[in-house]
PDB file of C-alpha atoms and ligand atoms in Angstrom:
ATOM      1  CA  UNK A  23      -1.507  13.422 -10.974  1.00 92.00           C
ATOM      2  CA  UNK A  24      -0.748  13.461  -7.221  1.00 97.00           C
ATOM      3  CA  UNK A  25      -0.716  16.611  -5.109  1.00 97.00           C
ATOM      4  CA  UNK A  26       2.773  16.503  -3.623  1.00 98.00           C
ATOM      5  CA  UNK A  27       4.370  16.936  -1.188  1.00 98.00           C
ATOM      6  CA  UNK A  28       1.735  15.610   1.178  1.00 98.00           C
ATOM      7  CA  UNK A  29       1.484  17.311   4.574  1.00 98.00           C
ATOM      8  CA  UNK A  30       3.502  16.004   7.492  1.00 98.00           C
ATOM      9  CA  UNK A  31       2.433  17.234  10.894  1.00 98.00           C
ATOM     10  CA  UNK A  32       2.546  16.543  14.592  1.00 98.00           C
ATOM     11  CA  UNK A  33      -0.279  14.833  16.487  1.00 98.00           C
ATOM     12  CA  UNK A  34      -0.312  17.018  19.612  1.00 98.00           C
ATOM     13  CA  UNK A  35      -3.039  15.340  21.673  1.00 98.00           C
ATOM     14  CA  UNK A  36      -1.859  11.779  21.081  1.00 98.00           C
ATOM     15  CA  UNK A  37       1.754  12.831  21.644  1.00 98.00           C
ATOM     16  CA  UNK A  38       0.822  14.146  25.053  1.00 98.00           C
ATOM     17  CA  UNK A  39      -1.276  11.108  25.916  1.00 97.00           C
ATOM     18  CA  UNK A  40       1.420   8.637  24.867  1.00 97.00           C
ATOM     19  CA  UNK A  41       4.406  10.737  26.008  1.00 97.00           C
ATOM     20  CA  UNK A  42       6.172  10.608  22.646  1.00 98.00           C
ATOM     21  CA  UNK A  43       6.693  13.053  19.790  1.00 98.00           C
ATOM     22  CA  UNK A  44       4.264  11.553  17.274  1.00 98.00           C
ATOM     23  CA  UNK A  45       3.923  12.785  13.688  1.00 98.00           C
ATOM     24  CA  UNK A  46       1.897  11.704  10.683  1.00 98.00           C
ATOM     25  CA  UNK A  47       2.712  11.732   6.954  1.00 98.00           C
ATOM     26  CA  UNK A  48      -0.555  12.345   5.174  1.00 98.00           C
ATOM     27  CA  UNK A  49      -0.448  10.133   2.083  1.00 98.00           C
ATOM     28  CA  UNK A  50      -4.192   9.810   2.593  1.00 98.00           C
ATOM     29  CA  UNK A  51      -4.038  13.286   1.014  1.00 98.00           C
ATOM     30  CA  UNK A  52      -2.176  12.524  -2.225  1.00 98.00           C
ATOM     31  CA  UNK A  53      -5.322  13.903  -3.823  1.00 97.00           C
ATOM     32  CA  UNK A  54      -5.635  12.057  -7.096  1.00 97.00           C
ATOM     33  CA  UNK A  55      -8.759   9.845  -7.219  1.00 97.00           C
ATOM     34  CA  UNK A  56      -9.379  10.257  -3.484  1.00 97.00           C
ATOM     35  CA  UNK A  57      -5.788   9.891  -2.371  1.00 97.00           C
ATOM     36  CA  UNK A  58      -3.813   7.074  -0.784  1.00 98.00           C
ATOM     37  CA  UNK A  59      -0.371   5.583  -1.249  1.00 98.00           C
ATOM     38  CA  UNK A  60      -1.005   4.073  -4.688  1.00 98.00           C
ATOM     39  CA  UNK A  61      -0.970   7.441  -6.445  1.00 98.00           C
ATOM     40  CA  UNK A  62       2.767   7.785  -5.887  1.00 98.00           C
ATOM     41  CA  UNK A  63       3.478   4.425  -7.491  1.00 98.00           C
ATOM     42  CA  UNK A  64       1.249   5.285 -10.435  1.00 98.00           C
ATOM     43  CA  UNK A  65       3.254   8.410 -11.251  1.00 98.00           C
ATOM     44  CA  UNK A  66       6.128   6.114 -12.227  1.00 98.00           C
ATOM     45  CA  UNK A  67       4.248   3.026 -13.402  1.00 98.00           C
ATOM     46  CA  UNK A  68       2.040   4.963 -15.802  1.00 98.00           C
ATOM     47  CA  UNK A  69       5.029   6.823 -17.214  1.00 98.00           C
ATOM     48  CA  UNK A  70       6.475   3.435 -18.082  1.00 98.00           C
ATOM     49  CA  UNK A  71       3.135   2.294 -19.567  1.00 98.00           C
ATOM     50  CA  UNK A  72       3.052   5.411 -21.763  1.00 98.00           C
ATOM     51  CA  UNK A  73       6.680   4.895 -22.807  1.00 98.00           C
ATOM     52  CA  UNK A  74       5.800   1.355 -23.903  1.00 98.00           C
ATOM     53  CA  UNK A  75       2.848   2.636 -25.926  1.00 98.00           C
ATOM     54  CA  UNK A  76       0.338   0.669 -23.845  1.00 98.00           C
ATOM     55  CA  UNK A  77      -3.342   0.610 -24.842  1.00 98.00           C
ATOM     56  CA  UNK A  78      -4.443  -1.317 -21.770  1.00 98.00           C
ATOM     57  CA  UNK A  79      -3.253  -2.131 -18.263  1.00 98.00           C
ATOM     58  CA  UNK A  80      -3.977  -5.363 -16.422  1.00 98.00           C
ATOM     59  CA  UNK A  81      -3.678  -5.867 -12.683  1.00 98.00           C
ATOM     60  CA  UNK A  82      -5.348  -7.874  -9.924  1.00 98.00           C
ATOM     61  CA  UNK A  83      -6.428  -7.564  -6.311  1.00 98.00           C
ATOM     62  CA  UNK A  84      -9.431  -7.650  -4.052  1.00 97.00           C
ATOM     63  CA  UNK A  85     -12.685  -6.201  -5.380  1.00 97.00           C
ATOM     64  CA  UNK A  86     -12.279  -3.267  -2.975  1.00 97.00           C
ATOM     65  CA  UNK A  87      -8.688  -2.607  -4.078  1.00 98.00           C
ATOM     66  CA  UNK A  88      -7.600   0.993  -3.557  1.00 98.00           C
ATOM     67  CA  UNK A  89      -4.962   0.446  -6.209  1.00 98.00           C
ATOM     68  CA  UNK A  90      -7.538  -0.477  -8.858  1.00 98.00           C
ATOM     69  CA  UNK A  91      -9.492   2.705  -8.101  1.00 98.00           C
ATOM     70  CA  UNK A  92      -6.494   4.974  -8.542  1.00 98.00           C
ATOM     71  CA  UNK A  93      -5.222   2.976 -11.529  1.00 98.00           C
ATOM     72  CA  UNK A  94      -8.630   3.297 -13.184  1.00 98.00           C
ATOM     73  CA  UNK A  95      -8.500   7.055 -12.762  1.00 98.00           C
ATOM     74  CA  UNK A  96      -4.974   7.194 -14.232  1.00 98.00           C
ATOM     75  CA  UNK A  97      -6.185   5.148 -17.216  1.00 98.00           C
ATOM     76  CA  UNK A  98      -9.020   7.636 -17.714  1.00 98.00           C
ATOM     77  CA  UNK A  99      -6.501  10.464 -17.856  1.00 98.00           C
ATOM     78  CA  UNK A 100      -4.234   8.616 -20.267  1.00 98.00           C
ATOM     79  CA  UNK A 101      -6.921   7.044 -22.479  1.00 98.00           C
ATOM     80  CA  UNK A 102      -6.063   3.434 -21.661  1.00 98.00           C
ATOM     81  CA  UNK A 103      -8.300   0.460 -20.914  1.00 98.00           C
ATOM     82  CA  UNK A 104      -8.126  -0.695 -17.301  1.00 98.00           C
ATOM     83  CA  UNK A 105      -8.646  -4.386 -16.539  1.00 98.00           C
ATOM     84  CA  UNK A 106      -8.490  -5.927 -13.087  1.00 98.00           C
ATOM     85  CA  UNK A 107      -8.886  -9.566 -12.115  1.00 98.00           C
ATOM     86  CA  UNK A 108     -10.516  -9.442  -8.697  1.00 98.00           C
ATOM     87  CA  UNK A 109     -12.012 -11.649  -6.000  1.00 97.00           C
ATOM     88  CA  UNK A 110     -14.216 -10.469  -3.157  1.00 96.00           C
ATOM     89  CA  UNK A 111     -11.423 -11.605  -0.839  1.00 95.00           C
ATOM     90  CA  UNK A 112      -8.420 -13.449  -2.247  1.00 96.00           C
ATOM     91  CA  UNK A 113      -6.635 -15.426   0.461  1.00 94.00           C
ATOM     92  CA  UNK A 114      -3.595 -17.504   1.086  1.00 93.00           C
ATOM     93  CA  UNK A 115      -4.608 -21.159   0.773  1.00 93.00           C
ATOM     94  CA  UNK A 116      -1.873 -22.396   3.108  1.00 93.00           C
ATOM     95  CA  UNK A 117      -3.231 -20.136   5.865  1.00 91.00           C
ATOM     96  CA  UNK A 118      -6.874 -21.002   5.179  1.00 90.00           C
ATOM     97  CA  UNK A 119      -9.880 -19.151   3.935  1.00 92.00           C
ATOM     98  CA  UNK A 120     -11.290 -16.482   6.300  1.00 91.00           C
ATOM     99  CA  UNK A 121     -14.943 -16.644   7.327  1.00 89.00           C
ATOM    100  CA  UNK A 122     -15.329 -12.913   6.612  1.00 87.00           C
ATOM    101  CA  UNK A 123     -16.763 -11.998   3.203  1.00 85.00           C
ATOM    102  CA  UNK A 124     -15.337  -9.105   1.247  1.00 89.00           C
ATOM    103  CA  UNK A 125     -17.756  -6.709  -0.392  1.00 92.00           C
ATOM    104  CA  UNK A 126     -18.235  -6.454  -4.150  1.00 94.00           C
ATOM    105  CA  UNK A 127     -20.594  -3.481  -3.952  1.00 93.00           C
ATOM    106  CA  UNK A 128     -20.182   0.186  -3.091  1.00 95.00           C
ATOM    107  CA  UNK A 129     -16.903   1.786  -2.052  1.00 96.00           C
ATOM    108  CA  UNK A 130     -14.115   1.289  -4.566  1.00 97.00           C
ATOM    109  CA  UNK A 131     -16.283  -0.972  -6.769  1.00 97.00           C
ATOM    110  CA  UNK A 132     -18.762   1.859  -7.280  1.00 97.00           C
ATOM    111  CA  UNK A 133     -15.968   4.340  -8.034  1.00 97.00           C
ATOM    112  CA  UNK A 134     -14.453   1.787 -10.422  1.00 97.00           C
ATOM    113  CA  UNK A 135     -17.746   1.581 -12.300  1.00 97.00           C
ATOM    114  CA  UNK A 136     -17.805   5.341 -12.682  1.00 98.00           C
ATOM    115  CA  UNK A 137     -14.268   5.153 -14.076  1.00 98.00           C
ATOM    116  CA  UNK A 138     -15.242   2.355 -16.505  1.00 98.00           C
ATOM    117  CA  UNK A 139     -12.758  -0.063 -14.919  1.00 98.00           C
ATOM    118  CA  UNK A 140     -13.268  -3.569 -16.347  1.00 98.00           C
ATOM    119  CA  UNK A 141     -13.558  -5.630 -13.169  1.00 98.00           C
ATOM    120  CA  UNK A 142     -13.305  -9.340 -13.897  1.00 98.00           C
ATOM    121  CA  UNK A 143     -14.786 -10.936 -10.782  1.00 98.00           C
ATOM    122  CA  UNK A 144     -13.820 -14.527  -9.881  1.00 98.00           C
ATOM    123  CA  UNK A 145     -14.890 -16.743  -6.970  1.00 97.00           C
ATOM    124  CA  UNK A 146     -12.642 -16.414  -3.910  1.00 96.00           C
ATOM    125  CA  UNK A 147      -9.489 -18.474  -4.149  1.00 97.00           C
ATOM    126  CA  UNK A 148      -5.756 -18.448  -3.530  1.00 97.00           C
ATOM    127  CA  UNK A 149      -3.688 -15.449  -4.676  1.00 97.00           C
ATOM    128  CA  UNK A 150      -1.809 -17.659  -7.152  1.00 97.00           C
ATOM    129  CA  UNK A 151      -5.097 -18.459  -8.889  1.00 98.00           C
ATOM    130  CA  UNK A 152      -5.865 -14.744  -9.114  1.00 98.00           C
ATOM    131  CA  UNK A 153      -2.464 -14.058 -10.748  1.00 98.00           C
ATOM    132  CA  UNK A 154      -3.248 -16.731 -13.335  1.00 98.00           C
ATOM    133  CA  UNK A 155      -6.590 -15.092 -14.140  1.00 98.00           C
ATOM    134  CA  UNK A 156      -4.864 -11.725 -14.641  1.00 98.00           C
ATOM    135  CA  UNK A 157      -2.353 -13.283 -17.026  1.00 98.00           C
ATOM    136  CA  UNK A 158      -5.161 -14.931 -19.018  1.00 98.00           C
ATOM    137  CA  UNK A 159      -6.859 -11.539 -19.412  1.00 98.00           C
ATOM    138  CA  UNK A 160      -3.580  -9.927 -20.507  1.00 98.00           C
ATOM    139  CA  UNK A 161      -2.957 -12.638 -23.118  1.00 98.00           C
ATOM    140  CA  UNK A 162      -6.487 -12.280 -24.510  1.00 98.00           C
ATOM    141  CA  UNK A 163      -6.055  -8.526 -24.864  1.00 98.00           C
ATOM    142  CA  UNK A 164      -2.731  -9.057 -26.621  1.00 98.00           C
ATOM    143  CA  UNK A 165      -4.330 -11.550 -28.995  1.00 98.00           C
ATOM    144  CA  UNK A 166      -6.864  -8.867 -29.902  1.00 98.00           C
ATOM    145  CA  UNK A 167      -3.948  -6.610 -30.899  1.00 98.00           C
ATOM    146  CA  UNK A 168      -3.560  -4.352 -27.857  1.00 98.00           C
ATOM    147  CA  UNK A 169      -0.289  -3.436 -26.179  1.00 98.00           C
ATOM    148  CA  UNK A 170      -0.693  -4.456 -22.562  1.00 98.00           C
ATOM    149  CA  UNK A 171       1.156  -3.153 -19.509  1.00 98.00           C
ATOM    150  CA  UNK A 172       1.016  -5.662 -16.630  1.00 98.00           C
ATOM    151  CA  UNK A 173       1.106  -4.383 -13.078  1.00 98.00           C
ATOM    152  CA  UNK A 174       1.497  -6.713 -10.092  1.00 98.00           C
ATOM    153  CA  UNK A 175      -0.943  -6.585  -7.183  1.00 98.00           C
ATOM    154  CA  UNK A 176      -0.866  -3.250  -5.380  1.00 98.00           C
ATOM    155  CA  UNK A 177       1.554  -1.769  -7.916  1.00 98.00           C
ATOM    156  CA  UNK A 178       4.404  -3.493  -6.100  1.00 98.00           C
ATOM    157  CA  UNK A 179       7.074  -3.728  -8.756  1.00 98.00           C
ATOM    158  CA  UNK A 180      10.563  -2.302  -8.131  1.00 98.00           C
ATOM    159  CA  UNK A 181       9.437   0.837  -9.966  1.00 98.00           C
ATOM    160  CA  UNK A 182       6.461   1.148  -7.603  1.00 98.00           C
ATOM    161  CA  UNK A 183       8.847   0.881  -4.657  1.00 98.00           C
ATOM    162  CA  UNK A 184      11.088   3.532  -6.217  1.00 98.00           C
ATOM    163  CA  UNK A 185       8.214   6.010  -5.824  1.00 98.00           C
ATOM    164  CA  UNK A 186       8.605   5.644  -2.064  1.00 98.00           C
ATOM    165  CA  UNK A 187      12.363   6.103  -2.180  1.00 98.00           C
ATOM    166  CA  UNK A 188      11.569   9.467  -3.741  1.00 98.00           C
ATOM    167  CA  UNK A 189       8.788  10.112  -1.228  1.00 98.00           C
ATOM    168  CA  UNK A 190      11.294  10.021   1.638  1.00 98.00           C
ATOM    169  CA  UNK A 191      12.838  13.192   0.231  1.00 97.00           C
ATOM    170  CA  UNK A 192       9.718  15.089   1.295  1.00 98.00           C
ATOM    171  CA  UNK A 193      10.560  14.616   4.979  1.00 97.00           C
ATOM    172  CA  UNK A 194      12.000  17.820   6.353  1.00 87.00           C
ATOM    173  CA  UNK A 195      12.230  16.562   9.926  1.00 83.00           C
ATOM    174  CA  UNK A 196      14.323  13.646  11.068  1.00 93.00           C
ATOM    175  CA  UNK A 197      12.708  10.767  12.941  1.00 98.00           C
ATOM    176  CA  UNK A 198      13.822   7.936  15.186  1.00 98.00           C
ATOM    177  CA  UNK A 199      11.194   5.529  13.918  1.00 98.00           C
ATOM    178  CA  UNK A 200       8.899   5.405  10.873  1.00 98.00           C
ATOM    179  CA  UNK A 201       5.929   3.001  10.904  1.00 98.00           C
ATOM    180  CA  UNK A 202       4.013   2.067   7.753  1.00 98.00           C
ATOM    181  CA  UNK A 203       1.361  -0.499   6.820  1.00 98.00           C
ATOM    182  CA  UNK A 204       2.760  -3.307   4.672  1.00 98.00           C
ATOM    183  CA  UNK A 205       0.803  -5.532   2.319  1.00 98.00           C
ATOM    184  CA  UNK A 206       2.039  -5.917  -1.262  1.00 98.00           C
ATOM    185  CA  UNK A 207       5.231  -4.338   0.056  1.00 98.00           C
ATOM    186  CA  UNK A 208       6.471  -1.538  -2.182  1.00 98.00           C
ATOM    187  CA  UNK A 209       5.612   1.201   0.316  1.00 98.00           C
ATOM    188  CA  UNK A 210       7.613  -0.416   3.123  1.00 98.00           C
ATOM    189  CA  UNK A 211      10.456  -1.478   0.820  1.00 98.00           C
ATOM    190  CA  UNK A 212      10.831   1.947  -0.760  1.00 98.00           C
ATOM    191  CA  UNK A 213      10.743   3.758   2.570  1.00 98.00           C
ATOM    192  CA  UNK A 214      13.268   1.361   4.098  1.00 98.00           C
ATOM    193  CA  UNK A 215      15.595   1.892   1.140  1.00 98.00           C
ATOM    194  CA  UNK A 216      15.201   5.646   1.093  1.00 98.00           C
ATOM    195  CA  UNK A 217      15.559   6.327   4.811  1.00 97.00           C
ATOM    196  CA  UNK A 218      19.038   5.597   6.116  1.00 94.00           C
ATOM    197  CA  UNK A 219      18.627   7.280   9.511  1.00 93.00           C
ATOM    198  CA  UNK A 220      15.456   6.052  11.196  1.00 97.00           C
ATOM    199  CA  UNK A 221      14.324   2.570  12.005  1.00 97.00           C
ATOM    200  CA  UNK A 222      11.587   1.748   9.446  1.00 98.00           C
ATOM    201  CA  UNK A 223       8.960  -0.726  10.643  1.00 98.00           C
ATOM    202  CA  UNK A 224       6.422  -2.309   8.281  1.00 98.00           C
ATOM    203  CA  UNK A 225       3.340  -3.607  10.072  1.00 98.00           C
ATOM    204  CA  UNK A 226       1.813  -6.497   8.152  1.00 98.00           C
ATOM    205  CA  UNK A 227      -1.843  -6.285   7.150  1.00 98.00           C
ATOM    206  CA  UNK A 228      -1.835  -9.970   6.141  1.00 96.00           C
ATOM    207  CA  UNK A 229      -0.756 -12.640   8.680  1.00 95.00           C
ATOM    208  CA  UNK A 230       1.610 -14.307   6.222  1.00 95.00           C
ATOM    209  CA  UNK A 231       5.279 -14.663   7.181  1.00 96.00           C
ATOM    210  CA  UNK A 232       6.144 -15.633   3.572  1.00 95.00           C
ATOM    211  CA  UNK A 233       5.571 -12.016   2.547  1.00 96.00           C
ATOM    212  CA  UNK A 234       9.035 -11.252   3.927  1.00 97.00           C
ATOM    213  CA  UNK A 235      10.537 -13.282   1.050  1.00 97.00           C
ATOM    214  CA  UNK A 236       8.558 -11.172  -1.440  1.00 97.00           C
ATOM    215  CA  UNK A 237       9.778  -8.014   0.277  1.00 98.00           C
ATOM    216  CA  UNK A 238      13.393  -9.138  -0.035  1.00 98.00           C
ATOM    217  CA  UNK A 239      12.927  -9.919  -3.726  1.00 98.00           C
ATOM    218  CA  UNK A 240      11.335  -6.510  -4.210  1.00 98.00           C
ATOM    219  CA  UNK A 241      14.212  -4.843  -2.360  1.00 98.00           C
ATOM    220  CA  UNK A 242      16.782  -6.556  -4.572  1.00 98.00           C
ATOM    221  CA  UNK A 243      14.827  -5.532  -7.673  1.00 98.00           C
ATOM    222  CA  UNK A 244      14.689  -1.962  -6.412  1.00 98.00           C
ATOM    223  CA  UNK A 245      18.426  -1.951  -5.718  1.00 98.00           C
ATOM    224  CA  UNK A 246      19.116  -3.206  -9.243  1.00 98.00           C
ATOM    225  CA  UNK A 247      16.772  -0.604 -10.765  1.00 98.00           C
ATOM    226  CA  UNK A 248      18.468   2.215  -8.891  1.00 98.00           C
ATOM    227  CA  UNK A 249      21.876   0.841  -9.828  1.00 98.00           C
ATOM    228  CA  UNK A 250      20.874   1.013 -13.471  1.00 98.00           C
ATOM    229  CA  UNK A 251      18.969   4.302 -13.638  1.00 97.00           C
ATOM    230  CA  UNK A 252      19.674   6.452 -10.604  1.00 97.00           C
ATOM    231  CA  UNK A 253      23.118   5.721  -9.221  1.00 97.00           C
ATOM    232  CA  UNK A 254      23.055   8.863  -7.084  1.00 96.00           C
ATOM    233  CA  UNK A 255      20.486   7.204  -4.837  1.00 97.00           C
ATOM    234  CA  UNK A 256      22.243   3.824  -4.725  1.00 97.00           C
ATOM    235  CA  UNK A 257      22.958   2.513  -1.231  1.00 97.00           C
ATOM    236  CA  UNK A 258      26.143   0.705  -0.437  1.00 95.00           C
ATOM    237  CA  UNK A 259      24.282  -1.828   1.684  1.00 94.00           C
ATOM    238  CA  UNK A 260      20.706  -3.110   1.528  1.00 96.00           C
ATOM    239  CA  UNK A 261      18.675  -2.178   4.627  1.00 96.00           C
ATOM    240  CA  UNK A 262      17.404  -4.854   6.989  1.00 95.00           C
ATOM    241  CA  UNK A 263      13.626  -5.069   6.637  1.00 97.00           C
ATOM    242  CA  UNK A 264      11.784  -4.874   9.931  1.00 98.00           C
ATOM    243  CA  UNK A 265       8.497  -6.622   9.194  1.00 98.00           C
ATOM    244  CA  UNK A 266       6.075  -7.197  12.076  1.00 98.00           C
ATOM    245  CA  UNK A 267       3.232  -9.687  11.928  1.00 98.00           C
ATOM    246  CA  UNK A 268       1.650  -9.303  15.384  1.00 98.00           C
ATOM    247  CA  UNK A 269      -1.124  -6.900  14.377  1.00 98.00           C
ATOM    248  CA  UNK A 270      -2.223  -8.418  11.054  1.00 98.00           C
ATOM    249  CA  UNK A 271      -5.369  -9.895  12.605  1.00 96.00           C
ATOM    250  CA  UNK A 272      -7.138 -12.982  11.336  1.00 95.00           C
ATOM    251  CA  UNK A 273      -6.614 -12.481   7.597  1.00 94.00           C
ATOM    252  CA  UNK A 274      -6.059  -9.997   4.806  1.00 95.00           C
ATOM    253  CA  UNK A 275      -9.137  -7.837   4.333  1.00 95.00           C
ATOM    254  CA  UNK A 276     -10.567  -8.709   7.738  1.00 95.00           C
ATOM    255  CA  UNK A 277     -10.683  -5.860  10.294  1.00 95.00           C
ATOM    256  CA  UNK A 278      -9.093  -6.602  13.690  1.00 97.00           C
ATOM    257  CA  UNK A 279     -10.380  -5.499  17.127  1.00 98.00           C
ATOM    258  CA  UNK A 280      -7.020  -3.779  17.892  1.00 98.00           C
ATOM    259  CA  UNK A 281      -7.164  -1.988  14.558  1.00 98.00           C
ATOM    260  CA  UNK A 282     -10.695  -0.744  15.164  1.00 98.00           C
ATOM    261  CA  UNK A 283      -9.710   0.527  18.624  1.00 98.00           C
ATOM    262  CA  UNK A 284      -6.726   2.346  17.093  1.00 98.00           C
ATOM    263  CA  UNK A 285      -8.942   3.826  14.378  1.00 98.00           C
ATOM    264  CA  UNK A 286     -11.356   5.194  16.984  1.00 98.00           C
ATOM    265  CA  UNK A 287      -8.542   6.557  19.150  1.00 98.00           C
ATOM    266  CA  UNK A 288      -7.030   8.559  16.281  1.00 98.00           C
ATOM    267  CA  UNK A 289     -10.463   9.790  15.189  1.00 98.00           C
ATOM    268  CA  UNK A 290     -11.392  10.825  18.732  1.00 98.00           C
ATOM    269  CA  UNK A 291      -8.115  12.563  19.600  1.00 98.00           C
ATOM    270  CA  UNK A 292      -7.019  14.104  16.308  1.00 98.00           C
ATOM    271  CA  UNK A 293     -10.079  13.894  14.044  1.00 98.00           C
ATOM    272  CA  UNK A 294      -8.200  11.830  11.442  1.00 98.00           C
ATOM    273  CA  UNK A 295      -9.654   8.664   9.900  1.00 98.00           C
ATOM    274  CA  UNK A 296      -7.818   5.419   9.219  1.00 98.00           C
ATOM    275  CA  UNK A 297      -9.113   2.522   7.117  1.00 97.00           C
ATOM    276  CA  UNK A 298      -9.806  -0.822   8.861  1.00 96.00           C
ATOM    277  CA  UNK A 299      -7.890  -3.041   6.409  1.00 97.00           C
ATOM    278  CA  UNK A 300      -4.440  -1.420   6.327  1.00 98.00           C
ATOM    279  CA  UNK A 301      -3.707   1.783   8.183  1.00 98.00           C
ATOM    280  CA  UNK A 302      -5.721   0.886  11.300  1.00 98.00           C
ATOM    281  CA  UNK A 303      -3.781  -2.349  11.778  1.00 98.00           C
ATOM    282  CA  UNK A 304      -0.482  -0.519  11.376  1.00 98.00           C
ATOM    283  CA  UNK A 305      -1.559   2.199  13.779  1.00 98.00           C
ATOM    284  CA  UNK A 306      -2.536  -0.497  16.299  1.00 98.00           C
ATOM    285  CA  UNK A 307       1.002  -1.822  15.989  1.00 98.00           C
ATOM    286  CA  UNK A 308       2.459   1.638  16.449  1.00 98.00           C
ATOM    287  CA  UNK A 309       0.390   2.221  19.611  1.00 98.00           C
ATOM    288  CA  UNK A 310       1.375  -1.164  21.039  1.00 98.00           C
ATOM    289  CA  UNK A 311       5.080  -0.536  20.384  1.00 98.00           C
ATOM    290  CA  UNK A 312       4.908   2.901  21.993  1.00 98.00           C
ATOM    291  CA  UNK A 313       2.983   1.621  25.024  1.00 98.00           C
ATOM    292  CA  UNK A 314       5.408  -1.250  25.584  1.00 98.00           C
ATOM    293  CA  UNK A 315       8.341   1.171  25.375  1.00 98.00           C
ATOM    294  CA  UNK A 316       9.785  -0.594  22.320  1.00 98.00           C
ATOM    295  CA  UNK A 317       9.422   2.578  20.278  1.00 97.00           C
ATOM    296  CA  UNK A 318       9.884   6.150  21.481  1.00 97.00           C
ATOM    297  CA  UNK A 319      11.362   9.554  20.727  1.00 97.00           C
ATOM    298  CA  UNK A 320      10.297  11.179  17.515  1.00 98.00           C
ATOM    299  CA  UNK A 321       7.987   8.765  15.702  1.00 98.00           C
ATOM    300  CA  UNK A 322       6.367   9.091  12.270  1.00 98.00           C
ATOM    301  CA  UNK A 323       3.281   7.200  11.139  1.00 99.00           C
ATOM    302  CA  UNK A 324       2.974   6.952   7.346  1.00 98.00           C
ATOM    303  CA  UNK A 325      -0.773   7.178   6.618  1.00 98.00           C
ATOM    304  CA  UNK A 326      -1.513   5.311   3.397  1.00 98.00           C
ATOM    305  CA  UNK A 327      -5.165   6.307   2.923  1.00 98.00           C
ATOM    306  CA  UNK A 328      -7.776   3.724   1.944  1.00 97.00           C
ATOM    307  CA  UNK A 329     -10.876   5.553   3.113  1.00 94.00           C
ATOM    308  CA  UNK A 330     -13.198   4.844   0.124  1.00 94.00           C
ATOM    309  CA  UNK A 331     -13.307   1.128   0.980  1.00 92.00           C
ATOM    310  CA  UNK A 332     -14.964   2.051   4.290  1.00 91.00           C
ATOM    311  CA  UNK A 333     -18.170   2.821   2.413  1.00 91.00           C
ATOM    312  CA  UNK A 334     -18.443  -0.758   1.216  1.00 90.00           C
ATOM    313  CA  UNK A 335     -18.544  -2.135   4.754  1.00 67.00           C
ATOM    314  CA  UNK A 336     -21.937  -0.689   5.716  1.00 56.00           C
TER     315      UNK A 336
HETATM  316  C1  LIG B 420      -2.216  -0.861  -0.757  1.00 81.25           C
HETATM  317  C2  LIG B 420      -2.400  -0.211   0.548  1.00 81.25           C
HETATM  318  C3  LIG B 420      -1.459  -0.370   1.588  1.00 81.25           C
HETATM  319  C4  LIG B 420      -0.284  -1.279   1.476  1.00 81.25           C
HETATM  320  O1  LIG B 420       0.733  -0.745   0.685  1.00 81.25           O
HETATM  321  P1  LIG B 420       1.699  -1.753  -0.069  1.00 81.25           P
HETATM  322  O2  LIG B 420       2.644  -0.899  -0.793  1.00 81.25           O
HETATM  323  O3  LIG B 420       0.811  -2.571  -0.952  1.00 81.25           O
HETATM  324  O4  LIG B 420       2.342  -2.627   0.960  1.00 81.25           O
HETATM  325  C5  LIG B 420      -1.644   0.302   2.760  1.00 81.25           C
HETATM  326  N1  LIG B 420      -2.716   1.103   2.934  1.00 81.25           N
HETATM  327  C6  LIG B 420      -3.637   1.271   1.977  1.00 81.25           C
HETATM  328  C7  LIG B 420      -4.791   2.148   2.268  1.00 81.25           C
HETATM  329  C8  LIG B 420      -3.516   0.633   0.750  1.00 81.25           C
HETATM  330  O5  LIG B 420      -4.443   0.820  -0.189  1.00 81.25           O
END
């Protein structure tokens, strides 16, 4: 479904301005259903769904989830029902509810309607509550006789992370540092596992330190999966995960001032768009680390896409 390999190219104007050798991996251009990082995960997840004979998939996320959009398109191709438990803006109760309201119109919601995604919209609440709603939907579908394939938020199962281990093989150049947005975690985890040379830094899009525990669990699951099915790619030691929280902003789904400044800088130097929720925050982190001298040499930014959600912000 994806158009791979995605381009990887230098950013000449920003490199000169920042006095580094800055490159970008264009996973905004994975092509399928308007691109983004989720397409890579779906190549593997949907193969597993097909192998299990699934009639329906169930996942969850925010109403403007990029994953739900691409999953809906994959379900169209494969003739499966697509169900997603969503909230305008799920949040982490222990960190409080953000004042910002997510949008349930336009953007990915509109594209989801065109794809006949069954969006089950619930009032905003904690992520744990959202997971429970998704499980209720899955059980109801099973009771009606369907075979259901469950996918965690953002496609972040070990198999989803494996897609990014494989993605690292597209890099022809070698880099000193790779920076990626990190939210549900399989992009960061897979890249960190797959890249033994460079320092891989995941910039959090949610200000929640507990996510690091989820990343470690995901990494162990990935290691076990590779040990079982792909021993040629097995690492002798698990990588340390470098997970940075400084640029996550106020909450998940809430744009940050630093992120918006980074988005405008990339647009105005290189003509490339970032999305405010994920890639802009990570790019803000990248810029800050370069400017402080913490990061230098040959640096790669992994662009994860996310543009369709911009059109819900109006
Ligand atoms: C989902 C998403 C991310 C985060 O990737 P994870 O693998 O969930 O950490 C980053 N950018 C965009 C645009 C996304 O849709």
